[in-house]
JSON list of C-alpha atoms in Angstrom, two decimals:
[
{"chain": "E", "resi": 1, "resn": "UNK", "atom": "CA", "xyz": [-4.15, 24.74, -21.81]},
{"chain": "E", "resi": 2, "resn": "UNK", "atom": "CA", "xyz": [-3.32, 21.89, -24.28]},
{"chain": "E", "resi": 3, "resn": "UNK", "atom": "CA", "xyz": [-0.36, 20.73, -22.10]},
{"chain": "E", "resi": 4, "resn": "UNK", "atom": "CA", "xyz": [-2.40, 20.84, -18.96]},
{"chain": "E", "resi": 5, "resn": "UNK", "atom": "CA", "xyz": [-4.91, 18.41, -20.54]},
{"chain": "E", "resi": 6, "resn": "UNK", "atom": "CA", "xyz": [-2.22, 16.06, -21.66]},
{"chain": "E", "resi": 7, "resn": "UNK", "atom": "CA", "xyz": [-0.58, 16.25, -18.29]},
{"chain": "E", "resi": 8, "resn": "UNK", "atom": "CA", "xyz": [-3.81, 15.53, -16.50]},
{"chain": "E", "resi": 9, "resn": "UNK", "atom": "CA", "xyz": [-4.65, 12.74, -19.01]},
{"chain": "E", "resi": 10, "resn": "UNK", "atom": "CA", "xyz": [-1.32, 11.17, -18.51]},
{"chain": "E", "resi": 11, "resn": "UNK", "atom": "CA", "xyz": [-1.71, 11.27, -14.72]},
{"chain": "E", "resi": 12, "resn": "UNK", "atom": "CA", "xyz": [-5.06, 9.58, -14.89]},
{"chain": "E", "resi": 13, "resn": "UNK", "atom": "CA", "xyz": [-3.70, 6.87, -17.09]},
{"chain": "E", "resi": 14, "resn": "UNK", "atom": "CA", "xyz": [-0.81, 6.25, -14.72]},
{"chain": "E", "resi": 15, "resn": "UNK", "atom": "CA", "xyz": [-3.27, 6.10, -11.82]},
{"chain": "E", "resi": 16, "resn": "UNK", "atom": "CA", "xyz": [-5.52, 3.61, -13.66]},
{"chain": "E", "resi": 17, "resn": "UNK", "atom": "CA", "xyz": [-2.49, 1.39, -14.49]},
{"chain": "E", "resi": 18, "resn": "UNK", "atom": "CA", "xyz": [-1.14, 1.49, -10.87]},
{"chain": "E", "resi": 19, "resn": "UNK", "atom": "CA", "xyz": [-4.55, 0.73, -9.51]},
{"chain": "E", "resi": 20, "resn": "UNK", "atom": "CA", "xyz": [-5.00, -2.19, -11.99]},
{"chain": "E", "resi": 21, "resn": "UNK", "atom": "CA", "xyz": [-1.50, -3.61, -11.12]},
{"chain": "E", "resi": 22, "resn": "UNK", "atom": "CA", "xyz": [-1.61, -3.09, -7.41]},
{"chain": "E", "resi": 23, "resn": "UNK", "atom": "CA", "xyz": [-5.27, -3.63, -6.53]},
{"chain": "E", "resi": 24, "resn": "UNK", "atom": "CA", "xyz": [-7.45, -5.17, -9.18]},
{"chain": "E", "resi": 25, "resn": "UNK", "atom": "CA", "xyz": [-5.19, -7.93, -10.44]},
{"chain": "E", "resi": 26, "resn": "UNK", "atom": "CA", "xyz": [-4.09, -9.07, -7.04]},
{"chain": "E", "resi": 27, "resn": "UNK", "atom": "CA", "xyz": [-7.81, -9.11, -5.84]},
{"chain": "E", "resi": 28, "resn": "UNK", "atom": "CA", "xyz": [-8.82, -11.13, -8.92]},
{"chain": "E", "resi": 29, "resn": "UNK", "atom": "CA", "xyz": [-6.08, -13.58, -8.17]},
{"chain": "E", "resi": 30, "resn": "UNK", "atom": "CA", "xyz": [-6.84, -14.20, -4.50]},
{"chain": "E", "resi": 31, "resn": "UNK", "atom": "CA", "xyz": [-10.37, -13.14, -3.71]},
{"chain": "E", "resi": 32, "resn": "UNK", "atom": "CA", "xyz": [-11.81, -16.59, -3.82]},
{"chain": "E", "resi": 33, "resn": "UNK", "atom": "CA", "xyz": [-8.84, -18.61, -2.47]},
{"chain": "E", "resi": 34, "resn": "UNK", "atom": "CA", "xyz": [-10.16, -21.71, -0.87]},
{"chain": "E", "resi": 35, "resn": "UNK", "atom": "CA", "xyz": [-9.14, -22.58, 2.78]},
{"chain": "E", "resi": 36, "resn": "UNK", "atom": "CA", "xyz": [-6.30, -25.05, 2.92]},
{"chain": "E", "resi": 37, "resn": "UNK", "atom": "CA", "xyz": [-7.32, -28.55, 4.09]},
{"chain": "E", "resi": 38, "resn": "UNK", "atom": "CA", "xyz": [-5.66, -28.05, 7.49]},
{"chain": "E", "resi": 39, "resn": "UNK", "atom": "CA", "xyz": [-7.39, -24.76, 8.30]},
{"chain": "E", "resi": 40, "resn": "UNK", "atom": "CA", "xyz": [-10.39, -24.79, 10.73]},
{"chain": "E", "resi": 41, "resn": "UNK", "atom": "CA", "xyz": [-12.94, -22.00, 11.07]},
{"chain": "E", "resi": 42, "resn": "UNK", "atom": "CA", "xyz": [-12.66, -19.97, 14.28]},
{"chain": "E", "resi": 43, "resn": "UNK", "atom": "CA", "xyz": [-15.01, -20.88, 17.09]},
{"chain": "E", "resi": 44, "resn": "UNK", "atom": "CA", "xyz": [-17.09, -18.31, 19.03]},
{"chain": "E", "resi": 45, "resn": "UNK", "atom": "CA", "xyz": [-14.50, -17.80, 21.76]},
{"chain": "E", "resi": 46, "resn": "UNK", "atom": "CA", "xyz": [-11.88, -17.30, 19.17]},
{"chain": "E", "resi": 47, "resn": "UNK", "atom": "CA", "xyz": [-13.85, -14.81, 17.26]},
{"chain": "E", "resi": 48, "resn": "UNK", "atom": "CA", "xyz": [-14.40, -12.86, 20.57]},
{"chain": "E", "resi": 49, "resn": "UNK", "atom": "CA", "xyz": [-10.61, -13.04, 21.24]},
{"chain": "E", "resi": 50, "resn": "UNK", "atom": "CA", "xyz": [-10.06, -11.74, 17.61]},
{"chain": "E", "resi": 51, "resn": "UNK", "atom": "CA", "xyz": [-12.20, -8.74, 18.43]},
{"chain": "E", "resi": 52, "resn": "UNK", "atom": "CA", "xyz": [-10.17, -8.14, 21.68]},
{"chain": "E", "resi": 53, "resn": "UNK", "atom": "CA", "xyz": [-7.02, -8.48, 19.57]},
{"chain": "E", "resi": 54, "resn": "UNK", "atom": "CA", "xyz": [-8.30, -5.74, 17.16]},
{"chain": "E", "resi": 55, "resn": "UNK", "atom": "CA", "xyz": [-9.65, -3.53, 19.91]},
{"chain": "E", "resi": 56, "resn": "UNK", "atom": "CA", "xyz": [-6.46, -3.45, 21.85]},
{"chain": "E", "resi": 57, "resn": "UNK", "atom": "CA", "xyz": [-4.41, -2.64, 18.79]},
{"chain": "E", "resi": 58, "resn": "UNK", "atom": "CA", "xyz": [-2.18, -5.90, 18.78]},
{"chain": "E", "resi": 59, "resn": "UNK", "atom": "CA", "xyz": [-2.00, -5.54, 15.03]},
{"chain": "E", "resi": 60, "resn": "UNK", "atom": "CA", "xyz": [0.04, -2.35, 15.25]},
{"chain": "E", "resi": 61, "resn": "UNK", "atom": "CA", "xyz": [3.01, -4.22, 16.81]},
{"chain": "E", "resi": 62, "resn": "UNK", "atom": "CA", "xyz": [2.57, -7.76, 15.54]},
{"chain": "E", "resi": 63, "resn": "UNK", "atom": "CA", "xyz": [2.28, -9.10, 12.07]},
{"chain": "E", "resi": 64, "resn": "UNK", "atom": "CA", "xyz": [0.62, -12.38, 10.98]},
{"chain": "E", "resi": 65, "resn": "UNK", "atom": "CA", "xyz": [2.56, -13.16, 7.81]},
{"chain": "E", "resi": 66, "resn": "UNK", "atom": "CA", "xyz": [5.81, -15.01, 8.12]},
{"chain": "E", "resi": 67, "resn": "UNK", "atom": "CA", "xyz": [7.85, -14.46, 4.97]},
{"chain": "E", "resi": 68, "resn": "UNK", "atom": "CA", "xyz": [9.66, -16.94, 2.65]},
{"chain": "E", "resi": 69, "resn": "UNK", "atom": "CA", "xyz": [13.18, -18.08, 3.59]},
{"chain": "E", "resi": 70, "resn": "UNK", "atom": "CA", "xyz": [14.64, -16.20, 0.58]},
{"chain": "E", "resi": 71, "resn": "UNK", "atom": "CA", "xyz": [13.32, -12.80, 1.79]},
{"chain": "E", "resi": 72, "resn": "UNK", "atom": "CA", "xyz": [13.72, -12.87, 5.66]},
{"chain": "E", "resi": 73, "resn": "UNK", "atom": "CA", "xyz": [14.91, -15.01, 8.55]},
{"chain": "E", "resi": 74, "resn": "UNK", "atom": "CA", "xyz": [11.36, -15.74, 9.80]},
{"chain": "E", "resi": 75, "resn": "UNK", "atom": "CA", "xyz": [11.69, -19.44, 9.35]},
{"chain": "E", "resi": 76, "resn": "UNK", "atom": "CA", "xyz": [15.06, -19.53, 11.12]},
{"chain": "E", "resi": 77, "resn": "UNK", "atom": "CA", "xyz": [13.37, -17.54, 14.01]},
{"chain": "E", "resi": 78, "resn": "UNK", "atom": "CA", "xyz": [10.99, -20.33, 14.35]},
{"chain": "E", "resi": 79, "resn": "UNK", "atom": "CA", "xyz": [7.86, -18.48, 13.04]},
{"chain": "E", "resi": 80, "resn": "UNK", "atom": "CA", "xyz": [6.92, -21.10, 10.59]},
{"chain": "E", "resi": 81, "resn": "UNK", "atom": "CA", "xyz": [6.53, -21.39, 6.91]},
{"chain": "E", "resi": 82, "resn": "UNK", "atom": "CA", "xyz": [5.49, -18.41, 4.64]},
{"chain": "E", "resi": 83, "resn": "UNK", "atom": "CA", "xyz": [1.79, -17.97, 4.55]},
{"chain": "E", "resi": 84, "resn": "UNK", "atom": "CA", "xyz": [-0.44, -18.27, 1.44]},
{"chain": "E", "resi": 85, "resn": "UNK", "atom": "CA", "xyz": [-3.85, -16.77, 0.60]},
{"chain": "E", "resi": 86, "resn": "UNK", "atom": "CA", "xyz": [-5.57, -19.88, 1.71]},
{"chain": "E", "resi": 87, "resn": "UNK", "atom": "CA", "xyz": [-4.29, -19.43, 5.31]},
{"chain": "E", "resi": 88, "resn": "UNK", "atom": "CA", "xyz": [-6.50, -16.26, 5.65]},
{"chain": "E", "resi": 89, "resn": "UNK", "atom": "CA", "xyz": [-9.82, -17.79, 4.21]},
{"chain": "E", "resi": 90, "resn": "UNK", "atom": "CA", "xyz": [-11.70, -17.31, 7.43]},
{"chain": "E", "resi": 91, "resn": "UNK", "atom": "CA", "xyz": [-10.16, -13.81, 8.35]},
{"chain": "E", "resi": 92, "resn": "UNK", "atom": "CA", "xyz": [-12.14, -10.75, 7.68]},
{"chain": "E", "resi": 93, "resn": "UNK", "atom": "CA", "xyz": [-10.39, -8.41, 7.76]},
{"chain": "E", "resi": 94, "resn": "UNK", "atom": "CA", "xyz": [-7.00, -10.04, 7.46]},
{"chain": "E", "resi": 95, "resn": "UNK", "atom": "CA", "xyz": [-4.71, -8.86, 10.31]},
{"chain": "E", "resi": 96, "resn": "UNK", "atom": "CA", "xyz": [-1.42, -9.02, 8.33]},
{"chain": "E", "resi": 97, "resn": "UNK", "atom": "CA", "xyz": [0.09, -6.08, 10.21]},
{"chain": "E", "resi": 98, "resn": "UNK", "atom": "CA", "xyz": [2.91, -3.75, 8.85]},
{"chain": "E", "resi": 99, "resn": "UNK", "atom": "CA", "xyz": [5.21, -3.41, 11.87]},
{"chain": "E", "resi": 100, "resn": "UNK", "atom": "CA", "xyz": [7.16, -5.98, 13.71]},
{"chain": "E", "resi": 101, "resn": "UNK", "atom": "CA", "xyz": [7.89, -4.18, 16.96]},
{"chain": "E", "resi": 102, "resn": "UNK", "atom": "CA", "xyz": [7.08, -7.57, 18.48]},
{"chain": "E", "resi": 103, "resn": "UNK", "atom": "CA", "xyz": [7.39, -11.05, 16.91]},
{"chain": "E", "resi": 104, "resn": "UNK", "atom": "CA", "xyz": [5.10, -12.42, 14.19]},
{"chain": "E", "resi": 105, "resn": "UNK", "atom": "CA", "xyz": [2.20, -14.11, 15.78]},
{"chain": "E", "resi": 106, "resn": "UNK", "atom": "CA", "xyz": [0.89, -16.40, 12.96]},
{"chain": "E", "resi": 107, "resn": "UNK", "atom": "CA", "xyz": [2.15, -19.61, 14.47]},
{"chain": "E", "resi": 108, "resn": "UNK", "atom": "CA", "xyz": [2.23, -18.53, 18.11]},
{"chain": "E", "resi": 109, "resn": "UNK", "atom": "CA", "xyz": [-0.36, -21.27, 18.91]},
{"chain": "E", "resi": 110, "resn": "UNK", "atom": "CA", "xyz": [2.40, -23.83, 17.96]},
{"chain": "E", "resi": 111, "resn": "UNK", "atom": "CA", "xyz": [5.40, -22.11, 19.42]},
{"chain": "E", "resi": 112, "resn": "UNK", "atom": "CA", "xyz": [3.74, -21.32, 22.73]},
{"chain": "E", "resi": 113, "resn": "UNK", "atom": "CA", "xyz": [0.60, -23.52, 23.37]},
{"chain": "E", "resi": 114, "resn": "UNK", "atom": "CA", "xyz": [0.48, -22.82, 27.13]},
{"chain": "E", "resi": 115, "resn": "UNK", "atom": "CA", "xyz": [-2.56, -20.89, 28.18]},
{"chain": "E", "resi": 116, "resn": "UNK", "atom": "CA", "xyz": [-0.93, -19.94, 31.44]},
{"chain": "E", "resi": 117, "resn": "UNK", "atom": "CA", "xyz": [2.00, -18.50, 29.72]},
{"chain": "E", "resi": 118, "resn": "UNK", "atom": "CA", "xyz": [-0.15, -16.31, 27.43]},
{"chain": "E", "resi": 119, "resn": "UNK", "atom": "CA", "xyz": [-2.21, -15.18, 30.36]},
{"chain": "E", "resi": 120, "resn": "UNK", "atom": "CA", "xyz": [0.87, -14.23, 32.43]},
{"chain": "E", "resi": 121, "resn": "UNK", "atom": "CA", "xyz": [2.47, -12.61, 29.49]},
{"chain": "E", "resi": 122, "resn": "UNK", "atom": "CA", "xyz": [-0.57, -10.47, 28.95]},
{"chain": "E", "resi": 123, "resn": "UNK", "atom": "CA", "xyz": [-0.67, -9.56, 32.59]},
{"chain": "E", "resi": 124, "resn": "UNK", "atom": "CA", "xyz": [3.03, -8.66, 32.93]},
{"chain": "E", "resi": 125, "resn": "UNK", "atom": "CA", "xyz": [5.15, -9.32, 29.78]},
{"chain": "E", "resi": 126, "resn": "UNK", "atom": "CA", "xyz": [8.57, -8.51, 31.34]},
{"chain": "E", "resi": 127, "resn": "UNK", "atom": "CA", "xyz": [8.03, -11.32, 33.91]},
{"chain": "E", "resi": 128, "resn": "UNK", "atom": "CA", "xyz": [8.04, -13.83, 31.02]},
{"chain": "E", "resi": 129, "resn": "UNK", "atom": "CA", "xyz": [10.18, -12.13, 28.38]},
{"chain": "E", "resi": 130, "resn": "UNK", "atom": "CA", "xyz": [12.89, -9.91, 30.11]},
{"chain": "E", "resi": 131, "resn": "UNK", "atom": "CA", "xyz": [13.39, -6.68, 28.23]},
{"chain": "E", "resi": 132, "resn": "UNK", "atom": "CA", "xyz": [10.02, -6.93, 26.49]},
{"chain": "E", "resi": 133, "resn": "UNK", "atom": "CA", "xyz": [8.58, -3.48, 25.42]},
{"chain": "E", "resi": 134, "resn": "UNK", "atom": "CA", "xyz": [5.00, -4.87, 25.15]},
{"chain": "E", "resi": 135, "resn": "UNK", "atom": "CA", "xyz": [2.59, -2.97, 27.45]},
{"chain": "E", "resi": 136, "resn": "UNK", "atom": "CA", "xyz": [0.85, -4.96, 30.12]},
{"chain": "E", "resi": 137, "resn": "UNK", "atom": "CA", "xyz": [-2.97, -5.39, 29.98]},
{"chain": "E", "resi": 138, "resn": "UNK", "atom": "CA", "xyz": [-4.10, -5.39, 33.61]},
{"chain": "E", "resi": 139, "resn": "UNK", "atom": "CA", "xyz": [-7.71, -4.40, 32.72]},
{"chain": "E", "resi": 140, "resn": "UNK", "atom": "CA", "xyz": [-8.09, -7.80, 31.29]},
{"chain": "E", "resi": 141, "resn": "UNK", "atom": "CA", "xyz": [-7.51, -9.30, 34.72]},
{"chain": "E", "resi": 142, "resn": "UNK", "atom": "CA", "xyz": [-8.86, -8.92, 38.30]},
{"chain": "E", "resi": 143, "resn": "UNK", "atom": "CA", "xyz": [-6.94, -9.14, 41.47]},
{"chain": "E", "resi": 144, "resn": "UNK", "atom": "CA", "xyz": [-9.11, -10.86, 44.07]},
{"chain": "E", "resi": 145, "resn": "UNK", "atom": "CA", "xyz": [-8.51, -11.83, 47.83]},
{"chain": "E", "resi": 146, "resn": "UNK", "atom": "CA", "xyz": [-9.73, -15.29, 46.87]},
{"chain": "E", "resi": 147, "resn": "UNK", "atom": "CA", "xyz": [-10.66, -16.94, 43.61]},
{"chain": "E", "resi": 148, "resn": "UNK", "atom": "CA", "xyz": [-14.23, -18.13, 43.17]},
{"chain": "E", "resi": 149, "resn": "UNK", "atom": "CA", "xyz": [-15.43, -21.29, 41.45]},
{"chain": "E", "resi": 150, "resn": "UNK", "atom": "CA", "xyz": [-15.04, -21.12, 37.67]},
{"chain": "E", "resi": 151, "resn": "UNK", "atom": "CA", "xyz": [-12.28, -18.37, 37.75]},
{"chain": "E", "resi": 152, "resn": "UNK", "atom": "CA", "xyz": [-9.21, -18.89, 35.58]},
{"chain": "E", "resi": 153, "resn": "UNK", "atom": "CA", "xyz": [-6.37, -18.18, 37.94]},
{"chain": "E", "resi": 154, "resn": "UNK", "atom": "CA", "xyz": [-3.13, -16.91, 36.55]},
{"chain": "E", "resi": 155, "resn": "UNK", "atom": "CA", "xyz": [-0.02, -18.41, 37.76]},
{"chain": "E", "resi": 156, "resn": "UNK", "atom": "CA", "xyz": [2.52, -15.64, 38.00]},
{"chain": "E", "resi": 157, "resn": "UNK", "atom": "CA", "xyz": [6.10, -15.51, 39.21]},
{"chain": "E", "resi": 158, "resn": "UNK", "atom": "CA", "xyz": [6.53, -14.26, 42.79]},
{"chain": "E", "resi": 159, "resn": "UNK", "atom": "CA", "xyz": [7.76, -10.82, 41.85]},
{"chain": "E", "resi": 160, "resn": "UNK", "atom": "CA", "xyz": [4.93, -10.23, 39.36]},
{"chain": "E", "resi": 161, "resn": "UNK", "atom": "CA", "xyz": [2.07, -11.25, 41.54]},
{"chain": "E", "resi": 162, "resn": "UNK", "atom": "CA", "xyz": [0.27, -8.70, 43.74]},
{"chain": "E", "resi": 163, "resn": "UNK", "atom": "CA", "xyz": [0.87, -9.38, 47.49]},
{"chain": "E", "resi": 164, "resn": "UNK", "atom": "CA", "xyz": [-1.85, -11.28, 49.16]},
{"chain": "E", "resi": 165, "resn": "UNK", "atom": "CA", "xyz": [-4.08, -11.29, 45.92]},
{"chain": "E", "resi": 166, "resn": "UNK", "atom": "CA", "xyz": [-5.01, -13.86, 43.37]},
{"chain": "E", "resi": 167, "resn": "UNK", "atom": "CA", "xyz": [-4.97, -12.64, 39.71]},
{"chain": "E", "resi": 168, "resn": "UNK", "atom": "CA", "xyz": [-7.94, -13.89, 37.88]},
{"chain": "E", "resi": 169, "resn": "UNK", "atom": "CA", "xyz": [-8.35, -13.67, 34.08]},
{"chain": "E", "resi": 170, "resn": "UNK", "atom": "CA", "xyz": [-11.51, -11.94, 32.79]},
{"chain": "E", "resi": 171, "resn": "UNK", "atom": "CA", "xyz": [-13.42, -13.58, 29.90]},
{"chain": "E", "resi": 172, "resn": "UNK", "atom": "CA", "xyz": [-11.81, -11.21, 27.44]},
{"chain": "E", "resi": 173, "resn": "UNK", "atom": "CA", "xyz": [-8.39, -12.43, 28.39]},
{"chain": "E", "resi": 174, "resn": "UNK", "atom": "CA", "xyz": [-9.35, -16.07, 28.08]},
{"chain": "E", "resi": 175, "resn": "UNK", "atom": "CA", "xyz": [-10.93, -15.35, 24.67]},
{"chain": "E", "resi": 176, "resn": "UNK", "atom": "CA", "xyz": [-7.88, -13.52, 23.47]},
{"chain": "E", "resi": 177, "resn": "UNK", "atom": "CA", "xyz": [-5.63, -16.45, 24.48]},
{"chain": "E", "resi": 178, "resn": "UNK", "atom": "CA", "xyz": [-8.04, -18.81, 22.60]},
{"chain": "E", "resi": 179, "resn": "UNK", "atom": "CA", "xyz": [-7.55, -16.76, 19.50]},
{"chain": "E", "resi": 180, "resn": "UNK", "atom": "CA", "xyz": [-3.78, -16.67, 19.78]},
{"chain": "E", "resi": 181, "resn": "UNK", "atom": "CA", "xyz": [-3.71, -20.52, 20.38]},
{"chain": "E", "resi": 182, "resn": "UNK", "atom": "CA", "xyz": [-5.80, -20.90, 17.12]},
{"chain": "E", "resi": 183, "resn": "UNK", "atom": "CA", "xyz": [-3.05, -19.13, 15.14]},
{"chain": "E", "resi": 184, "resn": "UNK", "atom": "CA", "xyz": [-1.62, -22.39, 13.93]},
{"chain": "E", "resi": 185, "resn": "UNK", "atom": "CA", "xyz": [-0.68, -22.59, 10.23]},
{"chain": "E", "resi": 186, "resn": "UNK", "atom": "CA", "xyz": [1.80, -25.41, 10.68]},
{"chain": "E", "resi": 187, "resn": "UNK", "atom": "CA", "xyz": [-0.11, -27.86, 8.34]},
{"chain": "E", "resi": 188, "resn": "UNK", "atom": "CA", "xyz": [1.34, -28.34, 4.84]},
{"chain": "E", "resi": 189, "resn": "UNK", "atom": "CA", "xyz": [0.29, -25.99, 2.01]},
{"chain": "E", "resi": 190, "resn": "UNK", "atom": "CA", "xyz": [0.14, -28.80, -0.56]},
{"chain": "E", "resi": 191, "resn": "UNK", "atom": "CA", "xyz": [-1.58, -32.17, 0.27]},
{"chain": "E", "resi": 192, "resn": "UNK", "atom": "CA", "xyz": [0.69, -35.19, 0.24]},
{"chain": "E", "resi": 193, "resn": "UNK", "atom": "CA", "xyz": [0.48, -37.14, -3.01]},
{"chain": "E", "resi": 194, "resn": "UNK", "atom": "CA", "xyz": [-1.52, -40.31, -2.82]},
{"chain": "E", "resi": 195, "resn": "UNK", "atom": "CA", "xyz": [0.62, -43.43, -2.83]},
{"chain": "E", "resi": 196, "resn": "UNK", "atom": "CA", "xyz": [-0.48, -46.55, -4.71]},
{"chain": "E", "resi": 197, "resn": "UNK", "atom": "CA", "xyz": [0.25, -49.96, -3.40]}
]
C-alpha cells in the first residue's frame, strides 16, 4: 500500500512538471505576443475564407509554420523565414498544422499571388501541379452555360475545363483565395534600426 502511494505521488509530480514545462511556461512566454509591425488584421472576406479553410480540413495536409534554416530546408524551398509568435497575433485558433502532405502555406500569398492560379488549383490541382495528390474542390465552383454579370470566371487549361461550360467561382472559393493571399509574413521580424544623419 505504501509503495502504491509513492508510485502515484511520483506520477502526479512528473505530470505536474511535464505540464509546467510543456504547457504553462510556453503559454506565459507567448500568450500576449504583440503583432509584428508588418502584420495586418484579417478583413471580413479573409475571415470567411479562413473558415472555409478550416471547414475543408486544409490544415490536415498543410502547415503554416516555416522552420528555421538550421532545422529544415523550408527557406531553401522558398517558403520564407521561420515564423515567430507575433506572426500569429490575429489567428484564433492558430492553424500551425502537424502534417506536410502538401507544402507549407504561410507565405503562399507571396509565392503565388495570382487569384486565377489559386482558383484553378482548387478546381483541378493536377492541371496546375502535375502529380499533385491534393483533392479537387468542385463544390466551391459552378459550371454554367454562360457567366452572369459579377461572376468570377475561372480560366482553366483546355483539358481541365468542362466542354461547353464556363466555370465560375462561388463566394466561398473567392473568400478562401483571399485568405490564402493574406498569408504573407515576408516582412522583417525586427524593425530596421533608425539611422542618424
